[in-house]
Amino acid sequence: MDLPLLPLRGVLVFPSMVVPLEIGRKKSLNALEHAMLADRSLLFVAQKDTRQDDPGPDDLYRVGVVAEVKQVLKMPTGGSKVVVEGLTRCRVLDVRDDGEFMTAEVEAVGEETTLTDEVEALMHTAVDLFEVYIKNSRKMPGEAAVAMNIDDPGRLSDTICASLDIRTQEKQEVLEAFGAADRLTRVSDILSRQIELLEIEKRISGRVRRQMERTQKEYYLREQLKAIQRELGDADEGEGEIDDLRARLDAMEDLAEPVREKIEREISRLQRMTPTSAEAVVVRTYLDWLLDLPWTTVSETVLSLAEAEQILDEDHFGLKPVKERILEYLAVQSLSSELKSPILCLVGPPGVGKTSLARSIARATGRRFVRVSLGGVRDEAEIRGHRRTYVGAMPGRIIQGIRQAGAKNPLFLLDEVDKMAADFRGDPSAALLEVLDPEQNQHFSDHYIEMPFDLSGVMFITTANVLHSIPRPLLDRMEIITIPGYTEEEKLAIAERYLWPRQVRQHGLVAEQVTASRRVLAHVIAQYTREAGVRQLERELGTICRKAARRIVETKKAPVRVTVQNLPRFLGQPRVRHWAAEEEAQAGVVTGLAVTDVGGDIMAIEVTTMPGKGRLTLTGMLGDVMQESARAGFSYIRSHQTHLGVPQGFDETTDLHIHVPEGAIPKDGPSAGIAMATAMVSALSGRAVRPDVAMTGEITLRGRVLPVGGIKEKILAAHRAGIATVLIPEKNHRDVEELPANVRRSLSIQTVRHLDEVLNITLVSEDGHGEKG
Ligand code: ADP
C-alpha cells in the first residue's frame, strides 16, 4: 500500500488518538492536499532530528501510524491546522521523494489483543503507576481517566504513553514495540522514572520555597523594624549612616578581601541594631577605625641623597656625624628594599634636636610624620590595643599613629623608648619588638582592629635620653646614634642662625623690629640657661621676643634693641649660678660628674663624720650600684689609714654619712666612686677639697680608677659650670679627642689611674693650696 507521507517534529500520532497538528512546510502541505483528494489517509512518521527542515527518507524513523484527516482549517499565513485520528501502526518499507512530497510503501502491524496472565499483570502495574503519576503531576491530562478503563493492552500503553510529557524518542520506542507485553513493560519503566523525577522536583521546589519564605520573612521583619525606628524618630539617620559607610567602603580601592568582608559584615551587623543601642555605638566606632585606616594609601616617597642632605643642613646646625649616619642609612635604604634596615635610635638629652631631626628626615624622604610618645607606657595594651570586649576599648598607639598619618608608609617617631616600664599588665617592650621586627610587622595585629595591618612600609625612628634603661632586646634591634649635647659655641651658632630668627618670626616680628647682638645671645646662654640642648634657650629667646612685641605695640616705637645691659628687663636677673667661682674650699664636699636624663651634670657629694662605730650611712636616693661603690671606697680607706692620713682607728670611733643632694632625683651607677672616696678622706682628715675640680671614675677595692661612660657629656657639663680641672680615668683618654677644641683648651683635663693621684690633686694642704696640679 502506498500513502503520502507527512514527517512529524516533536509530536507523535498513536493509533486511536485524535491529535491536532499544525502544518506549515510546503512538502507536507502538498502531501495533505494529495490525501484530501484521495481517501484522506496519510502516513505520519516522526523525523529523527527535529531541527531538520527538509528531511529525506533516511532521516525518518521506520515505524509510523496511518491516520485519517478529520478536519482541515486553512490559515491566513498559508499553513493549515488539521485534526487527525490515528488508525494503524505501520512498518515503513520504502520511502520515495518526488520533490513535491514523499510517498511511502507501508505494511500494517497487527495488534495483539489476547490477555495472557502476564499481560494482565503488566496492565495492572501500568495503571497503578499511572495513577501515582497523575497524583504527583499537577497537569492532569483529559485522557488520564479514559486510560483507566481501557482493556486492550496495546491501546492502554499507547494512551498512557501519548499523555506523558517525555521525549519523542522514548515515545517512538513505545511505538516500535509491537508485542503487548513488551510495550507495557516499556511504558511502566517510563512511568517509574517519571515518578522518581517528579519526587526530586518536589523536593527541590520545597527547598526553594522554604528559602524564599525565610528571605521574605526577614525582609518583612526588617521593614517592620524600620517602621518602628521611624516611629521612634531615628530611622532616617540610621539608614543614611549605613549608606554612608557603604559608600566609604566602596571608595576604598584595592582593599584586601578579608578586610573588605570584615567591614561588610560589621556594616550589616550595625544595620540590624537599634541605632541608639550601646552595642551599635561600639560597632560604629569600630567601623570608623577600620574605614579610616590607610590600608592601601601610600605617600609617594622621594629619595635624592643630595636633596636629603640639603634639607638636613637647612634645618640643623652642626651634628655632622649624625647627619652622615642618617645619609648612609638612607643610601642603603634606597639601594636595597629587601635588606630591612635597622631602626635608628637617636639618643641624647632633651632639646638637642632629636625630634626635629626626625621631622627633617620625613621631609627629606617625602614621608608623612607621626610622633608617639612612649613615656610612661606600662601596659602592653597601649601598644597593641584593648580587645573590643572591654568598655571603651581603643586601638594601641601604633594604629592610632598610623591613622593620624593617613598613609601606611609614614616616618614613625617613637619618642622616649627608655621611659617605658613593664608591670603586671604585660611588657610593652615585647609588643614593641614585634612592631619593629621586619619579619613580623607585615602582619601586625592590634587587639582592637583584629585584622593584621602591614607596617613593613613604615620607617621607624626611636629616641631616648639614656641608653641604660632601654630593654636589651629592643636595644639589639636598633642602630644607636648619640647626640651628646652642644658646647656654648655651638649653641651660639644655633641661636644666631636658627632659634632667634625663628622666634622673631613666630612672634609676628621682622628682623628690623628687634635686634639682639651675638654678645647678647651668648649672655643668655651663659647666664640664663644650663642645659645640654637648646630647649630652654629657645624658650628664653621666645620670652625676649614676646616682651619686645608688647613694647612695640604699646609704645609704637621700633626697633627694640636688646643689649647685655637691658637684658634683665626682658628676662629678669640671671638665674644660673656659676658653680666653682663662688665656692670656698671645704672639707667633705666634692664635685662629681653625672649623666642624667637631661644630659651631663655636676653634682655635689657631701660627707660628714660623727662619733660612732665605723658605720656608713648613705642618703640621696642612691641606687645599689652606687652604694656598693661607696662601700668599696670605704673599705679601701679603712685598709690604708696611715697612708691616707686619716685618724688611726677611725672605724671604731666614727660613723660616716654620705649624702648626695637633690635627694629627690634617683642616682645610680659606679662613676661617682672616686668622688665619694675623696669626700670621705677629706671629711676624715679635715683637709679641704679644691672647689674648681670635678671628677668621675669607678673605684676598686685597691684604689684603682676604672673607666666610665658619658665622658663627653660630663666634660661639657663641667665646662658649662665653669669648672677649671676635670679628672677622668686614664682609660677614658680617647674620649677627650671627640671634644671640641675650644672646650679642651678652656679646661684642664687630667687622667688618673689611682685614688692617690686624685687625692694629691684635689686635697688642699694646710696652707690652702693643692699639693700638685
Ligand atoms: P629633642 O627631641 O631632642 O628633645 P627637639 O627636637 O625638640 O629636641 O629640639 C628642640 C628645639 O631645638 C627645636 O626647635 C629644634 O629645632 C632646635 N634644635 C636643636 N638642635 C638644633 C640644631 N643643631 N640646629 C638647629 N636647631 C636645633
PDB file of C-alpha atoms in Angstrom, residues 554-661:
ATOM      1  CA  GLU A 554      52.452  99.757  73.400  1.00  0.00           C
ATOM      2  CA  THR A 555      54.965 102.433  72.531  1.00  0.00           C
ATOM      3  CA  LYS A 556      54.711 102.180  68.754  1.00  0.00           C
ATOM      4  CA  LYS A 557      58.483 102.538  68.730  1.00  0.00           C
ATOM      5  CA  ALA A 558      60.638 100.169  66.764  1.00  0.00           C
ATOM      6  CA  PRO A 559      63.250  98.809  66.662  1.00  0.00           C
ATOM      7  CA  VAL A 560      63.721  97.358  70.090  1.00  0.00           C
ATOM      8  CA  ARG A 561      67.383  96.820  70.751  1.00  0.00           C
ATOM      9  CA  VAL A 562      68.285  94.117  73.261  1.00  0.00           C
ATOM     10  CA  THR A 563      71.647  94.687  74.919  1.00  0.00           C
ATOM     11  CA  VAL A 564      73.592  93.000  77.656  1.00  0.00           C
ATOM     12  CA  GLN A 565      72.708  95.903  79.938  1.00  0.00           C
ATOM     13  CA  ASN A 566      68.958  95.855  79.362  1.00  0.00           C
ATOM     14  CA  LEU A 567      68.682  92.070  79.206  1.00  0.00           C
ATOM     15  CA  PRO A 568      67.398  91.796  82.802  1.00  0.00           C
ATOM     16  CA  ARG A 569      64.442  93.939  81.752  1.00  0.00           C
ATOM     17  CA  PHE A 570      63.440  91.124  79.440  1.00  0.00           C
ATOM     18  CA  LEU A 571      64.485  88.044  81.373  1.00  0.00           C
ATOM     19  CA  GLY A 572      64.918  89.128  84.946  1.00  0.00           C
ATOM     20  CA  GLN A 573      68.111  88.602  86.926  1.00  0.00           C
ATOM     21  CA  PRO A 574      70.463  85.848  85.746  1.00  0.00           C
ATOM     22  CA  ARG A 575      69.313  82.576  87.184  1.00  0.00           C
ATOM     23  CA  VAL A 576      72.291  80.349  86.703  1.00  0.00           C
ATOM     24  CA  ARG A 577      74.777  80.438  89.478  1.00  0.00           C
ATOM     25  CA  HIS A 578      78.239  79.572  88.391  1.00  0.00           C
ATOM     26  CA  TRP A 579      79.437  76.802  90.479  1.00  0.00           C
ATOM     27  CA  ALA A 580      83.061  76.856  91.274  1.00  0.00           C
ATOM     28  CA  ALA A 581      83.838  80.537  91.225  1.00  0.00           C
ATOM     29  CA  GLU A 582      81.960  81.314  94.400  1.00  0.00           C
ATOM     30  CA  GLU A 583      82.660  78.109  96.265  1.00  0.00           C
ATOM     31  CA  GLU A 584      85.118  78.044  99.088  1.00  0.00           C
ATOM     32  CA  ALA A 585      87.334  75.105  99.679  1.00  0.00           C
ATOM     33  CA  GLN A 586      85.610  72.885 102.234  1.00  0.00           C
ATOM     34  CA  ALA A 587      86.329  69.564 103.825  1.00  0.00           C
ATOM     35  CA  GLY A 588      83.987  66.732 102.905  1.00  0.00           C
ATOM     36  CA  VAL A 589      82.458  68.328  99.803  1.00  0.00           C
ATOM     37  CA  VAL A 590      83.444  67.041  96.354  1.00  0.00           C
ATOM     38  CA  THR A 591      82.136  67.883  92.894  1.00  0.00           C
ATOM     39  CA  GLY A 592      81.151  64.767  90.993  1.00  0.00           C
ATOM     40  CA  LEU A 593      80.003  64.439  87.418  1.00  0.00           C
ATOM     41  CA  ALA A 594      76.963  62.520  86.286  1.00  0.00           C
ATOM     42  CA  VAL A 595      74.900  61.816  83.235  1.00  0.00           C
ATOM     43  CA  THR A 596      71.187  62.121  83.821  1.00  0.00           C
ATOM     44  CA  ASP A 597      68.150  62.233  81.605  1.00  0.00           C
ATOM     45  CA  VAL A 598      68.834  65.864  80.852  1.00  0.00           C
ATOM     46  CA  GLY A 599      72.442  65.295  79.843  1.00  0.00           C
ATOM     47  CA  GLY A 600      75.669  65.686  81.740  1.00  0.00           C
ATOM     48  CA  ASP A 601      75.558  67.495  85.039  1.00  0.00           C
ATOM     49  CA  ILE A 602      77.679  68.235  88.036  1.00  0.00           C
ATOM     50  CA  MET A 603      76.664  67.069  91.468  1.00  0.00           C
ATOM     51  CA  ALA A 604      77.903  67.806  94.958  1.00  0.00           C
ATOM     52  CA  ILE A 605      78.837  64.926  97.205  1.00  0.00           C
ATOM     53  CA  GLU A 606      78.886  65.645 100.925  1.00  0.00           C
ATOM     54  CA  VAL A 607      80.353  63.573 103.716  1.00  0.00           C
ATOM     55  CA  THR A 608      80.135  64.266 107.423  1.00  0.00           C
ATOM     56  CA  THR A 609      81.583  62.415 110.400  1.00  0.00           C
ATOM     57  CA  MET A 610      80.121  61.757 113.824  1.00  0.00           C
ATOM     58  CA  PRO A 611      81.047  59.672 116.847  1.00  0.00           C
ATOM     59  CA  GLY A 612      80.103  56.058 116.307  1.00  0.00           C
ATOM     60  CA  LYS A 613      81.397  52.633 115.382  1.00  0.00           C
ATOM     61  CA  GLY A 614      82.548  52.865 111.774  1.00  0.00           C
ATOM     62  CA  ARG A 615      79.107  52.650 110.198  1.00  0.00           C
ATOM     63  CA  LEU A 616      78.433  54.096 106.776  1.00  0.00           C
ATOM     64  CA  THR A 617      75.091  55.801 106.051  1.00  0.00           C
ATOM     65  CA  LEU A 618      74.101  56.699 102.514  1.00  0.00           C
ATOM     66  CA  THR A 619      71.269  59.040 101.553  1.00  0.00           C
ATOM     67  CA  GLY A 620      70.088  60.872  98.460  1.00  0.00           C
ATOM     68  CA  MET A 621      68.217  58.147  96.573  1.00  0.00           C
ATOM     69  CA  LEU A 622      71.341  56.209  95.697  1.00  0.00           C
ATOM     70  CA  GLY A 623      70.950  53.021  93.724  1.00  0.00           C
ATOM     71  CA  ASP A 624      72.507  49.702  94.653  1.00  0.00           C
ATOM     72  CA  VAL A 625      75.493  50.037  92.383  1.00  0.00           C
ATOM     73  CA  MET A 626      76.285  53.468  93.721  1.00  0.00           C
ATOM     74  CA  GLN A 627      76.020  52.268  97.315  1.00  0.00           C
ATOM     75  CA  GLU A 628      78.331  49.348  96.659  1.00  0.00           C
ATOM     76  CA  SER A 629      80.738  51.707  95.032  1.00  0.00           C
ATOM     77  CA  ALA A 630      80.727  53.874  98.172  1.00  0.00           C
ATOM     78  CA  ARG A 631      81.403  50.784 100.307  1.00  0.00           C
ATOM     79  CA  ALA A 632      84.326  49.763  98.126  1.00  0.00           C
ATOM     80  CA  GLY A 633      85.856  53.206  98.646  1.00  0.00           C
ATOM     81  CA  PHE A 634      85.178  52.969 102.358  1.00  0.00           C
ATOM     82  CA  SER A 635      86.943  49.611 102.599  1.00  0.00           C
ATOM     83  CA  TYR A 636      89.931  50.964 100.725  1.00  0.00           C
ATOM     84  CA  ILE A 637      90.185  53.867 103.159  1.00  0.00           C
ATOM     85  CA  ARG A 638      89.887  51.580 106.191  1.00  0.00           C
ATOM     86  CA  SER A 639      92.664  49.370 104.961  1.00  0.00           C
ATOM     87  CA  HIS A 640      95.016  52.264 104.132  1.00  0.00           C
ATOM     88  CA  GLN A 641      94.528  54.520 107.146  1.00  0.00           C
ATOM     89  CA  THR A 642      98.106  55.559 107.781  1.00  0.00           C
ATOM     90  CA  HIS A 643      98.963  56.027 104.188  1.00  0.00           C
ATOM     91  CA  LEU A 644      95.933  58.266 103.558  1.00  0.00           C
ATOM     92  CA  GLY A 645      96.462  60.432 106.580  1.00  0.00           C
ATOM     93  CA  VAL A 646      93.134  59.728 108.217  1.00  0.00           C
ATOM     94  CA  PRO A 647      92.847  59.279 112.012  1.00  0.00           C
ATOM     95  CA  GLN A 648      94.035  55.839 113.092  1.00  0.00           C
ATOM     96  CA  GLY A 649      91.227  53.511 114.116  1.00  0.00           C
ATOM     97  CA  PHE A 650      88.514  55.912 112.966  1.00  0.00           C
ATOM     98  CA  ASP A 651      86.398  52.929 112.111  1.00  0.00           C
ATOM     99  CA  GLU A 652      85.988  52.158 115.818  1.00  0.00           C
ATOM    100  CA  THR A 653      85.074  55.647 116.912  1.00  0.00           C
ATOM    101  CA  THR A 654      83.480  57.381 113.964  1.00  0.00           C
ATOM    102  CA  ASP A 655      80.403  56.956 111.718  1.00  0.00           C
ATOM    103  CA  LEU A 656      80.298  58.374 108.207  1.00  0.00           C
ATOM    104  CA  HIS A 657      77.297  59.775 106.367  1.00  0.00           C
ATOM    105  CA  ILE A 658      77.435  60.296 102.615  1.00  0.00           C
ATOM    106  CA  HIS A 659      74.728  62.456 101.121  1.00  0.00           C
ATOM    107  CA  VAL A 660      74.201  63.476  97.535  1.00  0.00           C
ATOM    108  CA  PRO A 661      71.834  66.464  97.460  1.00  0.00           C
TER     109      PRO A 661
END
